[in-house]
CSV table of C-alpha atoms in Angstrom, one decimal:
chain,number,residue,atom,x,y,z
A,770,MET,CA,1.8,-81.7,18.1
A,771,ASN,CA,5.4,-82.7,18.2
A,772,THR,CA,6.3,-86.2,19.8
A,773,ILE,CA,9.5,-86.3,22.3
A,774,ILE,CA,10.5,-89.7,23.9
A,775,LEU,CA,12.1,-89.1,27.4
A,776,ALA,CA,13.9,-92.1,28.2
A,777,THR,CA,14.4,-93.1,31.9
A,778,ASP,CA,16.1,-95.2,33.9
A,779,GLY,CA,15.0,-93.9,37.2
A,780,SER,CA,18.6,-92.3,38.0
A,781,LEU,CA,19.2,-88.5,38.9
A,782,HIS,CA,20.6,-88.3,35.5
A,783,SER,CA,17.2,-89.0,33.8
A,784,ASP,CA,15.6,-86.2,36.4
A,785,ALA,CA,18.1,-83.9,34.9
A,786,ALA,CA,16.8,-84.7,31.4
A,787,ALA,CA,13.1,-84.1,32.8
A,788,ARG,CA,14.0,-80.9,34.2
A,789,PHE,CA,16.0,-79.6,31.2
A,790,LEU,CA,12.6,-80.4,28.9
A,791,VAL,CA,10.6,-78.5,31.5
A,792,GLU,CA,12.9,-75.2,31.9
A,793,SER,CA,14.5,-75.2,28.2
A,794,PRO,CA,13.6,-72.2,26.4
A,795,LEU,CA,14.9,-74.3,23.3
A,796,LEU,CA,11.7,-76.4,23.1
A,797,ASN,CA,8.1,-75.0,22.8
A,798,ARG,CA,5.2,-76.4,24.8
A,799,ASP,CA,3.8,-77.8,21.9
A,800,PHE,CA,4.8,-81.3,22.7
A,801,VAL,CA,4.0,-84.5,24.3
A,802,VAL,CA,6.7,-86.2,26.2
A,803,HIS,CA,6.7,-90.0,25.9
A,804,VAL,CA,8.0,-91.1,29.2
A,805,VAL,CA,9.4,-94.5,28.2
A,806,HIS,CA,11.4,-97.1,30.6
A,807,CYS,CA,12.9,-100.5,29.2
A,808,GLU,CA,13.3,-103.5,31.6
A,809,PRO,CA,15.6,-106.5,30.3
A,810,ASP,CA,13.5,-109.4,29.4
A,811,VAL,CA,14.0,-112.1,32.2
A,812,ALA,CA,15.8,-115.3,31.0
A,813,GLY,CA,14.3,-118.4,29.9
A,814,ASP,CA,15.0,-120.8,32.6
A,815,VAL,CA,13.5,-118.2,35.0
A,816,LYS,CA,10.5,-117.9,32.7
A,817,SER,CA,10.0,-121.9,33.2
A,818,PHE,CA,9.3,-121.4,37.2
A,819,ILE,CA,7.5,-117.9,37.2
A,820,GLY,CA,4.5,-117.4,35.1
A,821,LYS,CA,4.0,-114.7,32.7
A,822,ALA,CA,1.3,-112.7,35.0
A,823,ASP,CA,3.9,-112.4,37.6
A,824,ILE,CA,6.7,-111.6,35.3
A,825,ASP,CA,4.3,-108.9,33.6
A,826,ALA,CA,3.5,-107.6,37.2
A,827,TRP,CA,7.3,-107.4,38.0
A,828,HIS,CA,8.2,-105.5,35.0
A,829,HIS,CA,4.9,-103.2,35.5
A,830,GLU,CA,6.3,-102.2,38.9
A,831,GLU,CA,9.8,-101.6,38.3
A,832,SER,CA,8.7,-99.6,35.3
A,833,GLY,CA,6.5,-97.5,37.4
A,834,LYS,CA,9.5,-97.2,39.8
A,835,ALA,CA,11.8,-95.9,37.2
A,836,MET,CA,9.3,-93.5,36.0
A,837,GLN,CA,7.8,-92.1,39.2
A,838,SER,CA,10.5,-88.8,39.5
A,839,VAL,CA,10.3,-88.0,35.9
A,840,VAL,CA,6.6,-88.0,36.0
A,841,GLY,CA,6.6,-85.7,39.1
A,842,ILE,CA,8.6,-83.4,37.5
A,843,LEU,CA,6.7,-83.1,34.1
A,844,THR,CA,3.3,-82.9,36.2
A,845,ALA,CA,4.4,-80.5,38.2
A,846,ALA,CA,5.3,-78.4,35.3
A,847,ASN,CA,1.9,-79.1,33.5
A,848,VAL,CA,3.8,-80.7,30.3
A,849,GLY,CA,1.7,-83.3,28.7
A,850,HIS,CA,3.0,-86.9,29.2
A,851,GLU,CA,2.2,-90.3,28.4
A,852,CYS,CA,4.2,-93.4,30.5
A,853,HIS,CA,5.1,-96.4,28.3
A,854,GLU,CA,6.8,-99.7,29.6
A,855,LEU,CA,9.1,-101.6,27.4
A,856,VAL,CA,10.4,-105.1,27.8
A,857,GLY,CA,14.1,-106.0,26.0
A,858,PHE,CA,17.3,-104.8,25.0
A,859,THR,CA,16.8,-101.2,25.9
A,860,PRO,CA,18.6,-99.4,22.8
A,861,GLU,CA,16.7,-101.4,20.5
A,862,LYS,CA,13.5,-100.9,22.2
A,863,ILE,CA,13.8,-97.6,22.4
A,864,VAL,CA,14.9,-96.9,18.8
A,865,GLU,CA,12.0,-99.0,17.4
A,866,TYR,CA,9.4,-97.0,20.0
A,867,ALA,CA,10.7,-93.9,18.2
A,868,LYS,CA,10.0,-95.1,14.7
A,869,GLN,CA,6.5,-96.6,15.4
A,870,ILE,CA,5.4,-93.2,17.0
A,871,ASP,CA,7.6,-91.0,14.6
A,872,ALA,CA,9.1,-89.1,17.3
A,873,GLY,CA,10.6,-85.9,16.8
A,874,ALA,CA,13.7,-86.4,19.2
A,875,ILE,CA,14.7,-88.7,21.9
A,876,VAL,CA,16.2,-87.3,25.1
A,877,ILE,CA,18.2,-89.1,27.3
A,878,GLY,CA,20.1,-88.0,30.8
A,879,SER,CA,23.9,-89.5,30.3
A,880,HIS,CA,25.8,-91.4,32.8
A,881,HIS,CA,29.2,-89.6,31.5
A,882,HIS,CA,31.0,-93.3,31.7
A,883,SER,CA,34.6,-93.3,30.3
A,884,PRO,CA,35.5,-94.3,27.0
A,885,LEU,CA,37.0,-97.4,28.3
A,886,ILE,CA,33.7,-98.3,30.3
A,887,ASN,CA,31.7,-97.6,27.2
A,888,ALA,CA,33.9,-99.8,25.1
A,889,ILE,CA,34.0,-102.6,27.4
A,890,ARG,CA,30.3,-102.7,28.4
A,891,GLY,CA,28.6,-100.4,25.8
A,892,SER,CA,26.6,-97.3,26.2
A,893,VAL,CA,22.9,-97.3,26.0
A,894,SER,CA,23.0,-94.0,24.8
A,895,GLY,CA,25.6,-94.4,22.2
A,896,ARG,CA,23.8,-97.2,20.4
A,897,ILE,CA,20.4,-95.2,20.5
A,898,LEU,CA,22.6,-92.2,18.7
A,899,ALA,CA,23.8,-94.7,16.3
A,900,HIS,CA,20.7,-96.0,15.4
A,901,SER,CA,18.0,-93.3,16.3
A,902,PRO,CA,15.6,-92.1,13.4
A,903,CYS,CA,15.5,-89.0,14.8
A,904,PRO,CA,17.8,-86.3,16.8
A,905,VAL,CA,18.9,-87.4,20.3
A,906,MET,CA,19.6,-84.9,23.0
A,907,LEU,CA,21.8,-85.9,25.8
A,908,VAL,CA,21.6,-84.2,28.9
């Protein structure tokens, strides 16, 4: 069985990537999609005022909201999937997770920012492309 990571941020771009997986004749149905969403960790000063359980609950809630749409698309198409919530620096965590599960590919919906914006702010998909242990498909 092939393992594909579908990274989602809850955007329409992520939905397009999920629809691509469902509709694409390039991919066979012998795969499991690992839907991942990564929330940035909260700052240390926040952690001193809010307990770990509350922070974990907030991360869980935010990840659930971000994954909801793509999970609906995959479920409607009867595509096997699992959901995984990550916390930290998004590109680093997705690449680590891909290595951990020996992913066959990472699929990401691209936001198509200008090269200037990517140079200033950095691109999640660009960083994943640069460090991924497997092929990356930008939709």
